[in-house]
Amino acid sequence: MKILGQMRDSDIDYTDAPATDTDFWEDATVNIPPVKVPVTLRLDPNVLAWYKQQVPRGYQTLINNVLQKYMADHQAEN
């Protein structure tokens, strides 16, 4: 069995997928992720190891999310 990305459009069976119309897409939005800025950041080795252990592929995103949460929690203080 071929995976969907390897199939030609003409080989895909759409019979069980309902058609969509303008009303279906009326409230649709496009979510463009914010641009990330590359930085060099010095972390203690144990801190980096802990984040990498949590999510080996995505530890930088996790660190960013933690910093975002901290920023939001402390925004009202300024």
mmCIF file of N, CA and C in Angstrom:
data_model
loop_
_atom_site.group_PDB
_atom_site.id
_atom_site.type_symbol
_atom_site.label_atom_id
_atom_site.label_comp_id
_atom_site.label_asym_id
_atom_site.label_seq_id
_atom_site.Cartn_x
_atom_site.Cartn_y
_atom_site.Cartn_z
ATOM 1 N N MET A 1 0.843 -1.185 0.000
ATOM 2 C CA MET A 1 0.000 0.000 0.000
ATOM 3 C C MET A 1 0.886 1.245 0.000
ATOM 4 N N LYS A 2 0.612 2.171 -0.899
ATOM 5 C CA LYS A 2 1.354 3.417 -0.958
ATOM 6 C C LYS A 2 0.834 4.376 0.101
ATOM 7 N N ILE A 3 1.755 5.175 0.646
ATOM 8 C CA ILE A 3 1.291 6.220 1.549
ATOM 9 C C ILE A 3 0.761 7.367 0.705
ATOM 10 N N LEU A 4 -0.082 8.159 1.285
ATOM 11 C CA LEU A 4 -0.800 9.192 0.549
ATOM 12 C C LEU A 4 0.138 10.118 -0.224
ATOM 13 N N GLY A 5 1.262 10.485 0.377
ATOM 14 C CA GLY A 5 2.191 11.401 -0.281
ATOM 15 C C GLY A 5 2.845 10.820 -1.517
ATOM 16 N N GLN A 6 2.809 9.499 -1.676
ATOM 17 C CA GLN A 6 3.417 8.855 -2.832
ATOM 18 C C GLN A 6 2.398 8.584 -3.937
ATOM 19 N N MET A 7 1.131 8.844 -3.672
ATOM 20 C CA MET A 7 0.083 8.547 -4.647
ATOM 21 C C MET A 7 -0.178 9.741 -5.551
ATOM 22 N N ARG A 8 -0.632 9.451 -6.752
ATOM 23 C CA ARG A 8 -1.103 10.515 -7.638
ATOM 24 C C ARG A 8 -2.506 10.907 -7.181
ATOM 25 N N ASP A 9 -2.868 12.154 -7.398
ATOM 26 C CA ASP A 9 -4.206 12.614 -7.002
ATOM 27 C C ASP A 9 -5.299 11.751 -7.614
ATOM 28 N N SER A 10 -5.097 11.321 -8.843
ATOM 29 C CA SER A 10 -6.118 10.523 -9.523
ATOM 30 C C SER A 10 -6.295 9.136 -8.906
ATOM 31 N N ASP A 11 -5.341 8.688 -8.090
ATOM 32 C CA ASP A 11 -5.430 7.373 -7.451
ATOM 33 C C ASP A 11 -6.047 7.427 -6.058
ATOM 34 N N ILE A 12 -6.337 8.610 -5.566
ATOM 35 C CA ILE A 12 -6.883 8.757 -4.214
ATOM 36 C C ILE A 12 -8.406 8.665 -4.268
ATOM 37 N N ASP A 13 -8.973 7.842 -3.396
ATOM 38 C CA ASP A 13 -10.429 7.652 -3.332
ATOM 39 C C ASP A 13 -11.029 8.695 -2.389
ATOM 40 N N TYR A 14 -11.745 9.630 -2.947
ATOM 41 C CA TYR A 14 -12.371 10.699 -2.166
ATOM 42 C C TYR A 14 -13.853 10.440 -1.899
ATOM 43 N N THR A 15 -14.363 9.274 -2.223
ATOM 44 C CA THR A 15 -15.805 9.041 -2.143
ATOM 45 C C THR A 15 -16.374 9.178 -0.734
ATOM 46 N N ASP A 16 -15.561 8.950 0.305
ATOM 47 C CA ASP A 16 -16.090 9.060 1.665
ATOM 48 C C ASP A 16 -15.824 10.428 2.293
ATOM 49 N N ALA A 17 -15.230 11.336 1.540
ATOM 50 C CA ALA A 17 -14.961 12.683 2.051
ATOM 51 C C ALA A 17 -16.043 13.632 1.542
ATOM 52 N N PRO A 18 -16.732 14.316 2.459
ATOM 53 C CA PRO A 18 -17.784 15.227 2.008
ATOM 54 C C PRO A 18 -17.189 16.421 1.266
ATOM 55 N N ALA A 19 -17.938 16.918 0.304
ATOM 56 C CA ALA A 19 -17.513 18.111 -0.431
ATOM 57 C C ALA A 19 -17.623 19.332 0.477
ATOM 58 N N THR A 20 -16.780 20.304 0.252
ATOM 59 C CA THR A 20 -16.854 21.549 1.016
ATOM 60 C C THR A 20 -17.303 22.665 0.088
ATOM 61 N N ASP A 21 -17.963 23.648 0.676
ATOM 62 C CA ASP A 21 -18.421 24.782 -0.112
ATOM 63 C C ASP A 21 -17.955 26.071 0.562
ATOM 64 N N THR A 22 -18.385 27.192 0.040
ATOM 65 C CA THR A 22 -17.969 28.492 0.561
ATOM 66 C C THR A 22 -18.348 28.657 2.028
ATOM 67 N N ASP A 23 -19.523 28.184 2.421
ATOM 68 C CA ASP A 23 -19.946 28.302 3.822
ATOM 69 C C ASP A 23 -19.003 27.557 4.763
ATOM 70 N N PHE A 24 -18.499 26.415 4.321
ATOM 71 C CA PHE A 24 -17.581 25.628 5.141
ATOM 72 C C PHE A 24 -16.324 26.436 5.477
ATOM 73 N N TRP A 25 -15.832 27.190 4.531
ATOM 74 C CA TRP A 25 -14.574 27.925 4.693
ATOM 75 C C TRP A 25 -14.770 29.356 5.194
ATOM 76 N N GLU A 26 -16.011 29.773 5.417
ATOM 77 C CA GLU A 26 -16.303 31.162 5.768
ATOM 78 C C GLU A 26 -15.530 31.656 6.989
ATOM 79 N N ASP A 27 -15.427 30.857 8.032
ATOM 80 C CA ASP A 27 -14.761 31.284 9.264
ATOM 81 C C ASP A 27 -13.328 30.766 9.370
ATOM 82 N N ALA A 28 -12.799 30.232 8.282
ATOM 83 C CA ALA A 28 -11.437 29.696 8.304
ATOM 84 C C ALA A 28 -10.420 30.828 8.457
ATOM 85 N N THR A 29 -9.355 30.552 9.174
ATOM 86 C CA THR A 29 -8.271 31.520 9.338
ATOM 87 C C THR A 29 -6.948 30.859 8.985
ATOM 88 N N VAL A 30 -6.013 31.663 8.589
ATOM 89 C CA VAL A 30 -4.667 31.180 8.303
ATOM 90 C C VAL A 30 -3.794 31.583 9.482
ATOM 91 N N ASN A 31 -3.189 30.603 10.103
ATOM 92 C CA ASN A 31 -2.317 30.868 11.244
ATOM 93 C C ASN A 31 -0.870 30.788 10.788
ATOM 94 N N ILE A 32 -0.228 31.931 10.714
ATOM 95 C CA ILE A 32 1.166 31.988 10.311
ATOM 96 C C ILE A 32 2.013 32.038 11.580
ATOM 97 N N PRO A 33 2.897 31.047 11.749
ATOM 98 C CA PRO A 33 3.710 31.049 12.959
ATOM 99 C C PRO A 33 4.641 32.262 12.996
ATOM 100 N N PRO A 34 4.905 32.771 14.193
ATOM 101 C CA PRO A 34 5.796 33.929 14.286
ATOM 102 C C PRO A 34 7.209 33.556 13.830
ATOM 103 N N VAL A 35 7.921 34.552 13.341
ATOM 104 C CA VAL A 35 9.294 34.337 12.904
ATOM 105 C C VAL A 35 10.161 34.131 14.133
ATOM 106 N N LYS A 36 10.969 33.102 14.112
ATOM 107 C CA LYS A 36 11.897 32.840 15.213
ATOM 108 C C LYS A 36 13.226 33.524 14.915
ATOM 109 N N VAL A 37 13.875 34.015 15.939
ATOM 110 C CA VAL A 37 15.149 34.696 15.809
ATOM 111 C C VAL A 37 16.236 33.784 16.360
ATOM 112 N N PRO A 38 17.225 33.431 15.541
ATOM 113 C CA PRO A 38 18.296 32.571 16.046
ATOM 114 C C PRO A 38 19.169 33.339 17.047
ATOM 115 N N VAL A 39 19.463 32.694 18.161
ATOM 116 C CA VAL A 39 20.314 33.299 19.193
ATOM 117 C C VAL A 39 21.316 32.261 19.699
ATOM 118 N N THR A 40 22.355 32.759 20.307
ATOM 119 C CA THR A 40 23.279 31.886 21.026
ATOM 120 C C THR A 40 22.981 32.103 22.508
ATOM 121 N N LEU A 41 22.714 31.022 23.213
ATOM 122 C CA LEU A 41 22.324 31.100 24.613
ATOM 123 C C LEU A 41 23.170 30.125 25.407
ATOM 124 N N ARG A 42 23.759 30.591 26.452
ATOM 125 C CA ARG A 42 24.586 29.723 27.293
ATOM 126 C C ARG A 42 23.736 29.205 28.456
ATOM 127 N N LEU A 43 23.614 27.877 28.514
ATOM 128 C CA LEU A 43 22.846 27.219 29.573
ATOM 129 C C LEU A 43 23.762 26.294 30.350
ATOM 130 N N ASP A 44 23.411 26.067 31.610
ATOM 131 C CA ASP A 44 24.147 25.067 32.380
ATOM 132 C C ASP A 44 23.920 23.707 31.731
ATOM 133 N N PRO A 45 24.930 22.849 31.716
ATOM 134 C CA PRO A 45 24.790 21.546 31.066
ATOM 135 C C PRO A 45 23.628 20.711 31.600
ATOM 136 N N ASN A 46 23.397 20.767 32.911
ATOM 137 C CA ASN A 46 22.297 19.981 33.476
ATOM 138 C C ASN A 46 20.933 20.505 33.040
ATOM 139 N N VAL A 47 20.818 21.822 32.829
ATOM 140 C CA VAL A 47 19.559 22.410 32.356
ATOM 141 C C VAL A 47 19.281 21.945 30.928
ATOM 142 N N LEU A 48 20.281 22.053 30.062
ATOM 143 C CA LEU A 48 20.120 21.616 28.678
ATOM 144 C C LEU A 48 19.808 20.127 28.607
ATOM 145 N N ALA A 49 20.507 19.321 29.401
ATOM 146 C CA ALA A 49 20.280 17.876 29.405
ATOM 147 C C ALA A 49 18.844 17.555 29.832
ATOM 148 N N TRP A 50 18.326 18.293 30.815
ATOM 149 C CA TRP A 50 16.963 18.043 31.280
ATOM 150 C C TRP A 50 15.944 18.326 30.176
ATOM 151 N N TYR A 51 16.090 19.457 29.494
ATOM 152 C CA TYR A 51 15.158 19.789 28.406
ATOM 153 C C TYR A 51 15.256 18.777 27.268
ATOM 154 N N LYS A 52 16.472 18.385 26.913
ATOM 155 C CA LYS A 52 16.638 17.394 25.852
ATOM 156 C C LYS A 52 16.037 16.051 26.247
ATOM 157 N N GLN A 53 16.061 15.728 27.517
ATOM 158 C CA GLN A 53 15.471 14.481 27.994
ATOM 159 C C GLN A 53 13.944 14.536 27.893
ATOM 160 N N GLN A 54 13.374 15.711 28.104
ATOM 161 C CA GLN A 54 11.915 15.858 28.041
ATOM 162 C C GLN A 54 11.404 15.639 26.629
ATOM 163 N N VAL A 55 12.022 16.300 25.677
ATOM 164 C CA VAL A 55 11.623 16.203 24.267
ATOM 165 C C VAL A 55 12.883 16.284 23.409
ATOM 166 N N PRO A 56 13.479 15.150 23.087
ATOM 167 C CA PRO A 56 14.736 15.162 22.320
ATOM 168 C C PRO A 56 14.637 15.953 21.018
ATOM 169 N N ARG A 57 13.501 15.876 20.346
ATOM 170 C CA ARG A 57 13.308 16.658 19.117
ATOM 171 C C ARG A 57 12.262 17.718 19.403
ATOM 172 N N GLY A 58 12.709 18.857 19.869
ATOM 173 C CA GLY A 58 11.780 19.926 20.186
ATOM 174 C C GLY A 58 12.118 20.619 21.492
ATOM 175 N N TYR A 59 13.296 20.343 22.022
ATOM 176 C CA TYR A 59 13.654 20.939 23.305
ATOM 177 C C TYR A 59 13.757 22.466 23.200
ATOM 178 N N GLN A 60 14.174 22.988 22.037
ATOM 179 C CA GLN A 60 14.267 24.440 21.887
ATOM 180 C C GLN A 60 12.873 25.074 21.934
ATOM 181 N N THR A 61 11.896 24.414 21.338
ATOM 182 C CA THR A 61 10.518 24.902 21.388
ATOM 183 C C THR A 61 10.005 24.863 22.821
ATOM 184 N N LEU A 62 10.341 23.814 23.555
ATOM 185 C CA LEU A 62 9.924 23.724 24.954
ATOM 186 C C LEU A 62 10.536 24.854 25.769
ATOM 187 N N ILE A 63 11.815 25.123 25.578
ATOM 188 C CA ILE A 63 12.458 26.233 26.287
ATOM 189 C C ILE A 63 11.766 27.542 25.928
ATOM 190 N N ASN A 64 11.455 27.750 24.650
ATOM 191 C CA ASN A 64 10.756 28.956 24.215
ATOM 192 C C ASN A 64 9.389 29.062 24.889
ATOM 193 N N ASN A 65 8.661 27.950 24.972
ATOM 194 C CA ASN A 65 7.339 27.951 25.604
ATOM 195 C C ASN A 65 7.423 28.299 27.085
ATOM 196 N N VAL A 66 8.439 27.780 27.766
ATOM 197 C CA VAL A 66 8.633 28.095 29.187
ATOM 198 C C VAL A 66 8.913 29.588 29.350
ATOM 199 N N LEU A 67 9.758 30.135 28.481
ATOM 200 C CA LEU A 67 10.060 31.565 28.549
ATOM 201 C C LEU A 67 8.833 32.418 28.210
ATOM 202 N N GLN A 68 8.027 31.971 27.252
ATOM 203 C CA GLN A 68 6.789 32.681 26.911
ATOM 204 C C GLN A 68 5.853 32.725 28.116
ATOM 205 N N LYS A 69 5.713 31.586 28.807
ATOM 206 C CA LYS A 69 4.832 31.503 29.982
ATOM 207 C C LYS A 69 5.342 32.428 31.085
ATOM 208 N N TYR A 70 6.647 32.393 31.326
ATOM 209 C CA TYR A 70 7.234 33.262 32.346
ATOM 210 C C TYR A 70 6.982 34.728 32.003
ATOM 211 N N MET A 71 7.189 35.072 30.732
ATOM 212 C CA MET A 71 6.979 36.440 30.286
ATOM 213 C C MET A 71 5.521 36.865 30.497
ATOM 214 N N ALA A 72 4.588 36.002 30.107
ATOM 215 C CA ALA A 72 3.163 36.319 30.265
ATOM 216 C C ALA A 72 2.786 36.470 31.735
ATOM 217 N N ASP A 73 3.328 35.603 32.580
ATOM 218 C CA ASP A 73 3.017 35.674 34.014
ATOM 219 C C ASP A 73 3.553 36.943 34.667
ATOM 220 N N HIS A 74 4.617 37.501 34.096
ATOM 221 C CA HIS A 74 5.249 38.670 34.705
ATOM 222 C C HIS A 74 4.980 39.957 33.930
ATOM 223 N N GLN A 75 4.192 39.901 32.894
ATOM 224 C CA GLN A 75 3.878 41.066 32.068
ATOM 225 C C GLN A 75 3.146 42.136 32.870
ATOM 226 N N ALA A 76 2.220 41.735 33.712
ATOM 227 C CA ALA A 76 1.411 42.686 34.463
ATOM 228 C C ALA A 76 2.223 43.430 35.512
ATOM 229 N N GLU A 77 3.359 42.879 35.875
ATOM 230 C CA GLU A 77 4.180 43.508 36.920
ATOM 231 C C GLU A 77 4.896 44.761 36.420
ATOM 232 N N ASN A 78 5.041 44.899 35.101
ATOM 233 C CA ASN A 78 5.795 46.043 34.554
ATOM 234 C C ASN A 78 4.912 47.171 34.170
#
